[in-house]
Structure formats: C-alpha cells, structure tokens
XYZ file of C-alpha atoms in Angstrom:
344
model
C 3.234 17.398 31.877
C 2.207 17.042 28.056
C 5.271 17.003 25.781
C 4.814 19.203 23.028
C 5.280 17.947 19.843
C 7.313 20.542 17.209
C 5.057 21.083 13.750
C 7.180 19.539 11.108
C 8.460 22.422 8.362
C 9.602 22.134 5.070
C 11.302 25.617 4.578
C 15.170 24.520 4.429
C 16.727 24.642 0.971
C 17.955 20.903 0.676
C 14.473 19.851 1.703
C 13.195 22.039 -1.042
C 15.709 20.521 -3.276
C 14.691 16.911 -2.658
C 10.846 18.001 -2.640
C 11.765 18.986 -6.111
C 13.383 15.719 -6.668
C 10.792 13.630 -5.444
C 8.676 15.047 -8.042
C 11.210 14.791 -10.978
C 11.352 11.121 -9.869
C 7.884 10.671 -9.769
C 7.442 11.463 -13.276
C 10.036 9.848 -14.435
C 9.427 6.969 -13.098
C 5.668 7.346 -14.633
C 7.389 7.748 -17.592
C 9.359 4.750 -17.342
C 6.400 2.175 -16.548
C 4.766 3.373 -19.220
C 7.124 1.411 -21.285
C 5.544 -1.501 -20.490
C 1.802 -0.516 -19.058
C -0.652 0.937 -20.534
C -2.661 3.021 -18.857
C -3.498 2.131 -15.156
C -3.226 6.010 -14.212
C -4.558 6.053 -10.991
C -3.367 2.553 -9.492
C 0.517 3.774 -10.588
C -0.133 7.092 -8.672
C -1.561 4.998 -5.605
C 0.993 2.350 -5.744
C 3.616 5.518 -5.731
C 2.309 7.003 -2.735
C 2.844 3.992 -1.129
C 6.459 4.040 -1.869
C 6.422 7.232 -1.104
C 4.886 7.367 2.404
C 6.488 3.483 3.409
C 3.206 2.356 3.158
C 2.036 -1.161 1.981
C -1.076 -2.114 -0.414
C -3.778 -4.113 -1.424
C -4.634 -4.329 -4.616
C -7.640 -6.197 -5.991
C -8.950 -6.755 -9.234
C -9.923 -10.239 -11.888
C -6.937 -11.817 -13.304
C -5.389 -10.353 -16.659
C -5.326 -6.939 -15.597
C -1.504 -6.765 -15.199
C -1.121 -6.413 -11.182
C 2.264 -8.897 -10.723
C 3.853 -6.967 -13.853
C 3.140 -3.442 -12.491
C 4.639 -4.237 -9.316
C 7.755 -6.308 -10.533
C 7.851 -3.458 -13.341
C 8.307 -0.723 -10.836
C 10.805 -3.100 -8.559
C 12.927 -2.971 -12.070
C 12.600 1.109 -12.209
C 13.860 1.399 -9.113
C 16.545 -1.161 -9.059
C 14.696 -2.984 -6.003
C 15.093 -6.262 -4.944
C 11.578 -7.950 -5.852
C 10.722 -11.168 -4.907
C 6.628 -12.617 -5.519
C 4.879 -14.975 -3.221
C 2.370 -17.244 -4.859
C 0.149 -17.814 -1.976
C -1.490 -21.304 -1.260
C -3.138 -23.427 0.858
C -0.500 -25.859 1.772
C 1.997 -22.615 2.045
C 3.317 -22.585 5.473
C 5.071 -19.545 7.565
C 8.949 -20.952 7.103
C 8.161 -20.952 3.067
C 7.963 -16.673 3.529
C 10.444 -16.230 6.447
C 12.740 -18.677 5.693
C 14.285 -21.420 8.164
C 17.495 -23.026 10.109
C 18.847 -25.763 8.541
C 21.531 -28.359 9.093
C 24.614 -28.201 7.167
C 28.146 -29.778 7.581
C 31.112 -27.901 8.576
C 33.579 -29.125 6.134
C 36.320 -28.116 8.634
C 35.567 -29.388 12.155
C 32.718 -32.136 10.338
C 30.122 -30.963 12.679
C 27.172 -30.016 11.959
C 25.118 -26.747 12.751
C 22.209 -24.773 11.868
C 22.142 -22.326 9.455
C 19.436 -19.881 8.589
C 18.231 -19.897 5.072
C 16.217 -17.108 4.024
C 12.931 -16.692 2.759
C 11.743 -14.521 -0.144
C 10.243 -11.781 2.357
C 13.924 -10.641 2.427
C 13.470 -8.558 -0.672
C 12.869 -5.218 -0.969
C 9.217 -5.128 -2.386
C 7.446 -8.547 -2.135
C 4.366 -9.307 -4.566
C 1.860 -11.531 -2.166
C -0.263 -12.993 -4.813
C -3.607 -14.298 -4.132
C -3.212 -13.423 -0.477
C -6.614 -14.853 0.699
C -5.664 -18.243 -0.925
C -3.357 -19.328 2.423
C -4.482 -19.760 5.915
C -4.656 -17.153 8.771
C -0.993 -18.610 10.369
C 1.086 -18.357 7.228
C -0.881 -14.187 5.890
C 0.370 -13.519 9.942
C 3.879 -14.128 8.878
C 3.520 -11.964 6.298
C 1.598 -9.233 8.030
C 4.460 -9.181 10.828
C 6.754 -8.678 8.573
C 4.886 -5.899 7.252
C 4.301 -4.311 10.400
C 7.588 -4.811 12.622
C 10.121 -5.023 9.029
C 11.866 -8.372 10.839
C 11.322 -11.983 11.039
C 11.829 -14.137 14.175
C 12.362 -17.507 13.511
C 13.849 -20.489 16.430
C 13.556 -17.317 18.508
C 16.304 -15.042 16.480
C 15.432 -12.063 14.874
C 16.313 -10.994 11.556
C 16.049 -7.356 10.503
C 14.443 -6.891 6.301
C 16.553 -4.740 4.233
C 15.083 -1.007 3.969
C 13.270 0.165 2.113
C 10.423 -2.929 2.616
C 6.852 -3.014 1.111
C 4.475 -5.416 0.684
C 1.641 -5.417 -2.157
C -0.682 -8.259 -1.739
C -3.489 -8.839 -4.491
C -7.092 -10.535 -4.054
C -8.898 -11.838 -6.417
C -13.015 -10.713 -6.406
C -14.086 -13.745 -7.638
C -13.483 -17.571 -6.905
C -14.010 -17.249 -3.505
C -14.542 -20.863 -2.784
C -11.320 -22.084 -0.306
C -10.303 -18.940 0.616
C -9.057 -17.513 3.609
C -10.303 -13.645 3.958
C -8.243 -11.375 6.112
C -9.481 -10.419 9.352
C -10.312 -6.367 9.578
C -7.831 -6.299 11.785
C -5.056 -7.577 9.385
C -6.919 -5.836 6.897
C -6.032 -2.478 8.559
C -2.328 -2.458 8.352
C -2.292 -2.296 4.862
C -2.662 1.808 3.979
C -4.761 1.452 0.603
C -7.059 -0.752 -0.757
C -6.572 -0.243 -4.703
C -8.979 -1.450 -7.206
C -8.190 -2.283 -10.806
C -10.614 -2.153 -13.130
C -10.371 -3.061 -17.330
C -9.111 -0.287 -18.930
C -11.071 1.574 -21.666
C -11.412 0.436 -25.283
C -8.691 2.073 -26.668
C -6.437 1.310 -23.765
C -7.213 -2.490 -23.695
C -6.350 -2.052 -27.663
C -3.057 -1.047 -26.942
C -2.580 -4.008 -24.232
C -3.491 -6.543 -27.014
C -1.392 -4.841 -29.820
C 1.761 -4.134 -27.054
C 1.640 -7.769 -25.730
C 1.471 -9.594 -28.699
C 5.038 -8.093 -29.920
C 8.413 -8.711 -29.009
C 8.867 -6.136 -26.099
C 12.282 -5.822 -24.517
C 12.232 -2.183 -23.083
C 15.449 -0.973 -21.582
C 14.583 1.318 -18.160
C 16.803 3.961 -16.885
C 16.456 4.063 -13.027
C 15.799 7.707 -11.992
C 15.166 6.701 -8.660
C 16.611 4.133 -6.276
C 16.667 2.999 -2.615
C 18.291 5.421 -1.080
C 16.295 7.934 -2.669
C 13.266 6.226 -1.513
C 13.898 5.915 2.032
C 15.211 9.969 1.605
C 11.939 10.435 0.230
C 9.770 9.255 2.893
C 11.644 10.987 5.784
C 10.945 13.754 3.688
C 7.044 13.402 3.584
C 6.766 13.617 7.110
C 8.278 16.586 7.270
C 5.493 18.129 5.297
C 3.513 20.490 6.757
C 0.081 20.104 7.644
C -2.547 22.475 8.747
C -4.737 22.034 12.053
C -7.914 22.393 9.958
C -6.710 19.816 7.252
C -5.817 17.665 9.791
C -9.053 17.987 11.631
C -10.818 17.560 8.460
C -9.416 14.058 7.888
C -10.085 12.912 10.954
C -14.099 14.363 10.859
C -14.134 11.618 7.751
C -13.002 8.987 9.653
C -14.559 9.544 12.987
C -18.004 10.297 11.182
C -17.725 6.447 9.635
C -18.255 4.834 12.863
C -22.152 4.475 13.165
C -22.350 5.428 17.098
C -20.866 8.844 16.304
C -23.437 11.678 16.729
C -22.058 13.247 12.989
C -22.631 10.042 11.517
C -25.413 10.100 8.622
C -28.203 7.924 8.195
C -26.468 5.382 5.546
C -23.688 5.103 7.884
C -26.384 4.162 11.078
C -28.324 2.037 8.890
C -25.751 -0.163 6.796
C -22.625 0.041 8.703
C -21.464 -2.279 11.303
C -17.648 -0.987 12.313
C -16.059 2.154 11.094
C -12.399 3.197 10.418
C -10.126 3.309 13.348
C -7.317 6.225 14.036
C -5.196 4.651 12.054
C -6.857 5.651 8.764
C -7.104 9.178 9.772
C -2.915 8.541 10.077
C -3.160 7.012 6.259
C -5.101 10.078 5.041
C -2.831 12.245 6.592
C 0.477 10.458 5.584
C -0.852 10.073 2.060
C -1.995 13.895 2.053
C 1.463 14.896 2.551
C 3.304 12.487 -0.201
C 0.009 13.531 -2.782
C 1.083 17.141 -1.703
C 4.962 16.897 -2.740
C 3.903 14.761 -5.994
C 1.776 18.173 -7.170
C 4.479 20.609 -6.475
C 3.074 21.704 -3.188
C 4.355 21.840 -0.071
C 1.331 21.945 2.117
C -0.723 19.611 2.201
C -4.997 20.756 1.029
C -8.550 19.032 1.822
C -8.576 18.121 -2.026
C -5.761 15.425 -1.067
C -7.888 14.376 2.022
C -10.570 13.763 -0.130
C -8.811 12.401 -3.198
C -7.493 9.384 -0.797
C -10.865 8.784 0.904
C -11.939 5.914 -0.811
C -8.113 3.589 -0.994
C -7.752 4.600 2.644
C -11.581 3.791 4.282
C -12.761 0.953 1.483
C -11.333 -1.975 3.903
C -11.823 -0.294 7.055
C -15.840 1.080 6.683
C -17.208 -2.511 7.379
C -20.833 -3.047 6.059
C -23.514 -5.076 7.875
C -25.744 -8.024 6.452
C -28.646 -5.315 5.359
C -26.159 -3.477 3.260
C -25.149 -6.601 1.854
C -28.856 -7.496 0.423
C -29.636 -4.692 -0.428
C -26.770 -4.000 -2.716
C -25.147 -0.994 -0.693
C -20.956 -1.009 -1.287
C -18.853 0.680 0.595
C -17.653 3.353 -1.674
C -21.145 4.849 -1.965
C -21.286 4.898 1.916
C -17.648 6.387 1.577
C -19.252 8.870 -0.827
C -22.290 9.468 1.847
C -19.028 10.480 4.240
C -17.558 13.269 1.716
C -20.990 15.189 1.348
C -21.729 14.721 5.031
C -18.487 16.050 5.978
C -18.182 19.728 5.588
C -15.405 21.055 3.990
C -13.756 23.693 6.249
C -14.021 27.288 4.454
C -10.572 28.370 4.640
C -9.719 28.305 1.274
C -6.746 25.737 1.378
C-alpha cells in the first residue's frame, strides 16, 4: 500500500514570522557583504540559496575575481566557522578529515591514539582549486559533503551543523588536473559562474582594494537561524504543475526522451538525473521565501535552470567542435519546454 506523503504548508503564524525573517536576513546580510564586494549580484544570491536550502556549490571563474573572499566574507556575516582547503596534488584524504595520532598520557605514561581533526570540521569549508587533487583525496571531501561525517580507523565523526562546502575551479590551466567525475559532479546543487564585473564595478574593486579597509559586520543572521531557515524551505509549498514543470526541464535534457529537441539529440551525450529536478525544486522554494512569496512560481524554475543543469547536461565530442556550450543547449530546454498556462 503506497504511503501518502502530506503536502508541506506554510500557513502557521511562526512560520510566517520566520518566512519574514529569512527575508530580513537575506537583505541584510546582502547589505553586509557589500561592505567588502562589489557587485557580484547574482553569485551572492546563488551562494545564499545554497545556505538557504543546505545545499553545496561550485563556483568557477579565472583567478582575481574575489571567490575565497566572498565565501570567507559571508562565513564572517554569519559568525560561521570557516576553514579553506588549498587543494593539491600531493594533498592526501587525512590532510581534510583529519587523523589518530599517538600522544603520551602524562598520568599512566602510556601512550594512545588520539584523533586530531581536520579542517572539514568547520562550518563552511572553501575547497580551492578542487580539480588540482586526485580522485581519492575530492572523495573525502565529497563524503563529507554528502553523509556530513568523516570515518577515519573505522570511527565516525559527526560535522557540526550547519555544513557546506563551496569548491572553486579554475577554467583555465588545465594541465595536471584532476576533473570531477559527473557523478561527483552531481552532488553539488549549483554550478555558479563568475564573470569580470562591468567597468564601473571593476573601478570600484581597484579604488576599494587599494585602501585601508577594515569594515566592522553586524551578524543579522547566525547558525541557528540557518539551520531554522532551511527546515523552513521545505515546508514551502509547491504546486503539482510547478513541480511537473521542473521536472519536464530535466527529463527533456536526456537525448533518448521523446520531448527532447533536436540540439539536445544531436550534441548531448547524458542528461540531468532526478536529482536536479530535486535542486530546482529545493531552490524554487528558498528563491520563493527570498521574494516575499510563499509559493513557489515557474519564473523560479526557470531562473535556476542554468546553476542547477550546467554540470549535469553533459555534451558530446560534436558539440565540443563545433563550439556548442551547455547553457545554449540549457536555453534550447526553456523554449522547448512549455510553460504551463496557469498563471502562477
């Protein structure tokens, strides 16, 4: 017998209260970064929604473009733990977890193990240069990522809550990397690009940065409000067409699906699995509460199309020479996919 599942509501007054909240805090803590960044509008507002949802990131862009200070900026707003990884080749899995070592009991003068840890045991961990480290030492990471403990000699340690990861890739200097596989790939809910600013915007990088800056941040939000937060988006509700809608996108990016368009057929080789339609969704719901809504519409399924499906729509070789990216075949998905007319 199927077990029926009860919609989630969002109709009590405390969770109205805290949807409020979450959206005071939000632009507060906007307000706050914007101390020290300049401009960046739509990577803070993704890198939110991952706090928001309990989600963890990718974020990829050239050097210089101020992706460790945004993250350890934010750790500082929200008086979070923050720890940052420099990955490398000779990095090995005990340098992120941590490890038993011996130490002398000065009382008994035996010796025993004792577990040091590593710096995953923060509460948002920068992995920079991700790709630069092989396949057994990102796995450490990505279990950590995906489980929020560490085993190590066979004990398990639980990570403090809340936990996110944001790794960063570099586009260029690929020589002696170590790409994920689209497998790892997938547990990370966006893929964020960062592009140069505009003129004006890169102006005020150059004149901020080559002052004495010593902002002072008030912390609107903290940890507890965090993990409040995300019980809170899930509570969100969302409509069977929305829902629907979202996954259309994502079923309609795998080239043996009937729906699928020609430029997915033709230059695609694997498309997104369920668990991007789950990202979408998830994601919906926090972009929902951030607006002052409390429903979630197919303008936030859309808006998050192309963080959520940009490292799960995998391309083949002929999409590769002839110069086809992802995010126009992500494009090709919105206009194939019908909006439902039901005026949400």
């Amino acid at each position: 017998m199927a077990t029926t599942i009860p919609a989630p509501t969002l109709d009590s007054n405390d969770d109205i209260a805290l949807a409020d909240r979450l959206k005071l805090g939000r632009d507060q803590i906007i307000a706050e970064l914007h101390k020290l960044i300049v401009g960046q509008e739509d990577v803070i507002d993704l890198v939110l929604l991952s706090l928001f949802t309990g989600g963890n990131s990718l974020i990829v862009g050239v050097p210089g473009l101020a992706k460790t200070l945004l993250i350890h900026t934010m750790a500082q707003v929200l008086d979070l733990k923050f720890s940052r990884i420099q990955f490398t080749p000779d990095l090995m899995p005990s340098d992120i977890t941590g490890t038993d070592i011996i130490q002398d009991d000065p009382e008994t003068g035996r010796r025993h193990l004792v577990f040091t840890p590593g710096p995953i045991f923060a509460n948002i961990v920068l992995a920079d240069e991700i790709n630069r480290t092989p396949p057994k030492t990102q796995s450490a990471l990505l279990e950590a990522m995906q489980e929020h403990r560490v085993t190590v000699q066979g004990k398990t340690y639980v990570l403090d809550e809340p936990f996110h990861v944001f790794a960063t890739q570099n586009p260029i200097e690929l020589e002696g990397t170590y790409p994920l596989p689209e497998a790892q790939l997938d547990r990370f809910m966006f893929h964020i690009v960062i592009e140069h600013p505009p003129e004006e915007e890169e102006l005020d990088v150059v004149r901020a940065t080559t002052a004495i800056i010593d902002p002072h941040f008030t912390r609107p939000v903290n940890g507890d409000d965090l993990i409040a937060f995300q019980r809170l988006v899930r509570r969100v509700p969302v409509a069977d067409p929305v829902m629907r809608y979202a996954l259309s996108i994502v079923r309609t990016s795998r080239p043996k699906s009937k729906q699928a368009p020609d430029s997915v057929k033709k230059f695609v080789a694997f498309g997104a699995s369920v668990r991007a339609a789950q990202y979408l969704v998830l994601g919906a719901k926090a972009r929902a509460l951030t607006s002052g809504r409390y429903h979630v519409s197919f303008d936030d399924i859309r808006s998050l199309a192309h963080p959520v499906l940009r490292h799960r729509v995998l391309t083949n070789f002929r999409a590769e020479s002839e110069g086809v990216t992802t995010d126009s075949i992500i494009d090709e998905l919105l206009t194939a996919v019908p909006v439902p007319k039901s005026g949400m």
